[in-house]
Each structure stands twice: as C-alpha cells, then as structure tokens.
C-alpha cells in the first residue's frame, strides 16, 4: 500500500472526486494540510466545507480568492508546518463573472454582459453546475503559478461523473444551436435590434415589466464576441486536466455500493484518458487486531471486569458487530484494489468524531501519509 505523499510526488494538481458525503471536502483539506506540512505552498479549493471546518480554516464566504491560513492556528493546535496552507471557498457565480470579464474585448462590453438580466439568469443557472467553474478557477490559479500544489475539492453532485463532463457541457452550450441561432449576424438578435420591432414586442415589454427582447438581443450581441475565447479556454482547461502533472483521486466509502461507484468512476477516468492517482477509502472500520485472538472469550473476560452480566453481553455483541463490519470493509477494499489493479488504495478510519478543525485534519493525515508499516501499527493501536 502506498502513502498519499508518493502518489502526489511531482504533481501540480490533485483533484478529489467521488460521490457526495464520502469525505471529499475533508480529504482535500487534509491532503492540503499534509503537503503544506511537508514544505509545499499549497492551496485547497473547497466547494462546500461544513461551517465549522470553514471557520477553522479561516475561510470567508465571500471574496472568491485564496487566503492564507494563519500560521498561529497551527501553533495553537500543536501542528508543525514547514510550508504554507492557503484555502479558498469557490463562488461559482463570481468565477463566471471573472471569466466573462477576462473574455470581454473591452470594459464596455464587459459591463453590458455582466449587467444584463439575461446573463444574470444564465450565469446563475450555469454556475449552478459548479463543476465547470471549479475547473475554471483551478486553471486560473495554475496559470498564475503561485502555488506548488493545488488541491481541488469537487462539488457534491449526485452523479460523480457530471464533474468529468463539465467542460464539454459548457462548450456544447456555447456551440449549441440555440445560442448560434441568436448570434448569427442575420439572426434573431440582429432583427430585433434592428428597427423592425413590432407593436407586439412593446406589448410584451409591458407584460414582462422590462425589455426582455432588448436584453436578449444585447446579451447575445455582446456574448457572441466572446465565444471563441470561451472555446479556446475550455480546450486549455481540458488539456490541463489530462496533463501528467495532474492527478485524480477517487474518494469513496467502504460499503458495497460506494465501492461499485468508485470502480465505475475509475473506469470513466481511464476512458477519458485522465490521470488516475489512487483511491482513498474513507470511514473504514478498522479491525481490532489486538483482540482478534480472544474474541470467543470476550463475554467472559468482560463479565469479570464489568461486574454487570447484561452490560458485558451488550458490549460483547457490539464488539462482534463491529468486527463483522471491519471484515466486510476489508473484503470490499480487497475487491476494489483487485478491480482497479492498483496498489494505491489508502484507508482512513471512521473517526469517533466529525472532522471540523485542524487537529481533526491532522488525525486524518496520520493515515493518509502513513507508510504501510505505520498504518499497520495505527490499525492495531485502535482496538
Ligand atoms: N474519517 C472520518 N471519520 C469521521 N467523520 C468523518 C470522516 N471523514 C469525514 N467525516 C465527516 O463526514 C461528513 C461529510 O464529510 P465531507 O468531507 O463534507 O464529505 P463530502 O465533501 O464528500 O460531501 C463531515 O461531517 C465530516 O466531518
Ligand atoms: Mg464536500
């Protein structure tokens, strides 16, 4: 088994993907912390951190910019850190606005698009599929070259694969028929913008309360100048994702279904020729190695110590159930490693508490960054 440090050797970008609730946000933050601890300047782009985790990273909701996690916070929690940890919370709508601002040929057309009511609707809808904007931001940060490593958390999409599709979907939208009909020089927009606006349109204007048609026309006119820029950029985003310095990690749970999803997701990555780095199985029930030999005698041993036969019985049953879970997890993980034909399967235990601060992330890192011997020792110690 490999440690995450080996998987990320020489990488610029690490993308944590997987279905919702498995621990992508936690894992991304933990990886970033761990790599920063080892001397890199790392930035984690989170999407939906739990409030307490966001607070503990000093993340502000607004801004859409990376900010450095205050080094004093590490000191206070007794965490040694050689590099720098930066974090940002992605604001998809703001990212879209920045993208438009960048593609606009001049300030006037930028303001025309950003202030346009149609744009505001469309951008919220598109930003609603945060995937593309996440990669857009990633691309921007990577181009700026301020960080040694970027760790991207991915949105809580129901279908983990939406994420892979995002760049293609944006290109499709831009190249799409509906938009092109509008944007042809002789198209709808041009006609409306021309003098032929009929009485019907002014009636329409009265009904919807604002000049929808004029807004549409203006939007498509201004937007059409940016289409080439958008397309070129989407291509560059795609090639960055496929680059050998990028690495996709699949995060999953240890139960049957999440493992199946991880296998499927891995296959899609390979088909899309995207660089797969490894799997992180989170919330694993570790077997209690120390007790394994005496499980049969456990109720008796407990009765002696607890002086309460009923309680002893329940504790013993609980322990047996837990062992069964641990065995099931181990079988699933074995199957996962076999199907993915990879040694890079990293297990992180189900901790007793939610992970909501730097100390919690550091605890996760003990497993993510452990060598295989260290990991065995950790597992045995958790009895
Ligand atoms: N190894 C773990 N042990 C215990 N709780 C965990 C672990 N990993 C994540 N959690 C908790 O599970 C919840 C979901 O994690 P999160 O990282 O937000 O998932 P995702 O981003 O995949 O939706 C959070 O409350 C988090 O603190
Ligand atoms: Mg998340």
CSV table of C-alpha atoms and ligand atoms in Angstrom, one decimal, residues 18-28 48-50 53 153-154 156 251 282-284 348-356 364, ligand 1:
chain,number,residue,atom,x,y,z
A,18,UNK,CA,-16.3,10.9,-5.7
A,19,UNK,CA,-20.0,10.9,-4.7
A,20,UNK,CA,-21.4,13.2,-2.0
A,21,UNK,CA,-20.9,12.6,1.7
A,22,UNK,CA,-17.9,10.3,1.4
A,23,UNK,CA,-15.5,12.8,2.7
A,24,UNK,CA,-14.1,14.7,-0.3
A,25,UNK,CA,-14.0,18.1,1.3
A,26,UNK,CA,-12.4,16.6,4.4
A,27,UNK,CA,-9.9,14.6,2.4
A,28,UNK,CA,-9.0,17.6,0.2
A,48,UNK,CA,-18.9,23.1,0.4
A,49,UNK,CA,-17.0,22.9,3.6
A,50,UNK,CA,-19.1,22.4,6.8
A,53,UNK,CA,-14.4,23.4,9.1
A,153,UNK,CA,-12.5,19.5,-3.8
A,154,UNK,CA,-15.3,18.7,-6.2
A,156,UNK,CA,-21.5,17.4,-4.1
A,251,UNK,CA,-12.7,9.1,-2.6
A,282,UNK,CA,-12.7,6.9,4.0
A,283,UNK,CA,-14.6,6.0,7.1
A,284,UNK,CA,-13.3,2.5,7.2
A,348,UNK,CA,-8.7,6.2,6.5
A,349,UNK,CA,-10.7,5.0,9.6
A,350,UNK,CA,-14.1,6.1,10.7
A,351,UNK,CA,-13.0,8.5,13.5
A,352,UNK,CA,-15.0,8.8,16.6
A,353,UNK,CA,-15.9,12.4,15.9
A,354,UNK,CA,-16.6,14.6,12.9
A,355,UNK,CA,-13.6,16.3,11.4
A,356,UNK,CA,-14.1,20.0,11.8
A,364,UNK,CA,-6.7,12.0,9.1
B,1,LIG,N1,-12.8,9.6,8.5
B,1,LIG,C1,-13.8,10.3,9.1
B,1,LIG,N2,-14.3,10.0,10.3
B,1,LIG,C2,-15.3,10.6,10.8
B,1,LIG,N3,-16.0,11.5,10.2
B,1,LIG,C3,-15.7,11.9,9.0
B,1,LIG,C4,-14.5,11.3,8.3
B,1,LIG,N4,-14.4,11.9,7.1
B,1,LIG,C5,-15.4,12.8,7.0
B,1,LIG,N5,-16.1,12.8,8.1
B,1,LIG,C6,-17.3,13.7,8.4
B,1,LIG,O1,-18.3,13.3,7.4
B,1,LIG,C7,-19.1,14.4,7.0
B,1,LIG,C8,-19.0,14.5,5.5
B,1,LIG,O2,-17.7,14.8,5.1
B,1,LIG,P1,-17.4,15.7,3.8
B,1,LIG,O3,-15.9,15.8,3.7
B,1,LIG,O4,-18.1,17.0,4.0
B,1,LIG,O5,-18.0,14.9,2.6
B,1,LIG,P2,-18.2,15.3,1.1
B,1,LIG,O6,-17.4,16.5,0.8
B,1,LIG,O7,-17.7,14.1,0.3
B,1,LIG,O8,-19.7,15.5,0.9
B,1,LIG,C9,-18.5,15.6,7.7
B,1,LIG,O9,-19.3,15.9,8.8
B,1,LIG,C10,-17.1,15.1,8.2
B,1,LIG,O10,-16.7,15.8,9.3
